[in-house]
CSV table of C-alpha atoms in Angstrom, one decimal:
chain,number,residue,atom,x,y,z
A,536,PRO,CA,0.0,0.0,0.0
A,537,VAL,CA,1.1,3.5,-0.8
A,538,ALA,CA,1.1,5.9,2.2
A,539,ALA,CA,-0.9,9.2,1.9
A,540,PRO,CA,1.3,12.2,1.2
A,541,ALA,CA,2.1,14.3,4.3
A,542,ALA,CA,0.3,17.6,4.5
A,543,PHE,CA,2.5,20.7,4.1
A,544,PRO,CA,3.0,22.8,7.3
A,545,ILE,CA,1.8,26.3,8.0
A,546,GLN,CA,4.8,28.5,7.6
A,547,THR,CA,3.2,31.9,8.3
A,548,LEU,CA,0.0,32.8,10.1
A,549,LYS,CA,-1.7,36.1,10.2
A,550,VAL,CA,-5.0,37.5,11.5
A,551,LYS,CA,-6.8,40.4,9.8
A,552,GLY,CA,-9.8,42.5,10.7
A,553,ASN,CA,-9.4,42.2,14.5
A,554,ARG,CA,-9.6,45.4,16.5
A,555,ILE,CA,-10.6,44.3,20.0
A,556,TYR,CA,-9.3,40.8,20.2
A,557,PRO,CA,-5.6,40.1,19.9
A,558,ALA,CA,-4.4,37.9,17.1
A,559,GLU,CA,-2.6,35.6,19.5
A,560,ALA,CA,-5.9,35.0,21.4
A,561,ILE,CA,-7.8,34.2,18.2
A,562,LEU,CA,-5.1,31.8,17.0
A,563,LYS,CA,-5.0,30.0,20.4
A,564,LEU,CA,-8.8,29.7,20.4
A,565,ALA,CA,-8.6,28.3,16.8
A,566,GLY,CA,-5.9,25.8,17.7
A,567,LEU,CA,-3.7,27.1,14.9
A,568,ARG,CA,0.1,27.6,15.0
A,569,VAL,CA,3.1,27.7,12.7
A,570,GLY,CA,4.3,24.2,12.0
A,571,LEU,CA,1.0,22.4,12.0
A,572,PRO,CA,0.2,20.3,8.9
A,573,ALA,CA,-2.4,22.3,7.0
A,574,ASP,CA,-5.5,21.2,5.1
A,575,ALA,CA,-9.0,22.4,4.5
A,576,ALA,CA,-10.3,20.3,7.5
A,577,LEU,CA,-7.9,22.0,9.9
A,578,PHE,CA,-9.0,25.5,8.8
A,579,ASP,CA,-12.7,24.6,8.7
A,580,ALA,CA,-12.5,23.4,12.3
A,581,ALA,CA,-10.6,26.6,13.3
A,582,ARG,CA,-13.2,28.7,11.6
A,583,GLU,CA,-16.0,26.9,13.5
A,584,LYS,CA,-14.2,27.3,16.8
A,585,ILE,CA,-13.8,31.1,16.2
A,586,ALA,CA,-17.4,31.5,15.0
A,587,ALA,CA,-18.8,29.6,18.0
A,588,THR,CA,-17.7,32.4,20.3
A,589,GLY,CA,-20.4,34.6,19.0
A,590,VAL,CA,-18.1,37.7,19.0
A,591,PHE,CA,-17.3,37.6,15.3
A,592,GLN,CA,-19.9,38.3,12.6
A,593,ARG,CA,-17.7,36.7,9.9
A,594,VAL,CA,-14.8,34.4,9.9
A,595,ALA,CA,-12.9,33.4,6.7
A,596,TYR,CA,-9.6,31.8,5.9
A,597,ARG,CA,-7.2,31.4,3.1
A,598,TYR,CA,-4.0,29.5,2.7
A,599,THR,CA,-1.6,29.6,-0.3
A,600,PRO,CA,1.7,27.9,-1.1
A,601,SER,CA,4.6,29.7,0.5
A,602,ALA,CA,7.3,31.3,-1.6
A,603,ASP,CA,9.6,28.3,-1.2
A,604,LYS,CA,6.7,25.9,-1.9
A,605,LYS,CA,7.5,23.9,1.3
A,606,GLY,CA,4.4,24.9,3.2
A,607,TYR,CA,1.6,27.4,3.4
A,608,ASP,CA,1.1,31.1,4.2
A,609,ALA,CA,-2.2,31.2,6.1
A,610,GLU,CA,-4.5,34.1,7.0
A,611,ILE,CA,-7.6,34.2,9.2
A,612,GLU,CA,-9.9,37.2,8.5
A,613,VAL,CA,-12.5,38.2,11.1
A,614,ASP,CA,-15.2,40.9,11.4
A,615,GLU,CA,-15.9,41.6,15.1
A,616,VAL,CA,-19.4,42.1,16.3
A,617,GLU,CA,-19.9,45.7,17.3
């Protein structure tokens, strides 16, 4: 049997749109950090955790191949409830 390919890791991680809540707190809540193997399921779960707090009206993510193609540059974008 052929093993499934390993997921590429998160190399950079940013939060955009936050004004009240610090990026570090949002990432901790989401369970995201640099070095984790990245895939859509990981980011979907992170988005759900952030949305479940009720303090964000919108949560989105994107991840793209890093410049060296050895991982992903990831970004979480939030709109805080006012």
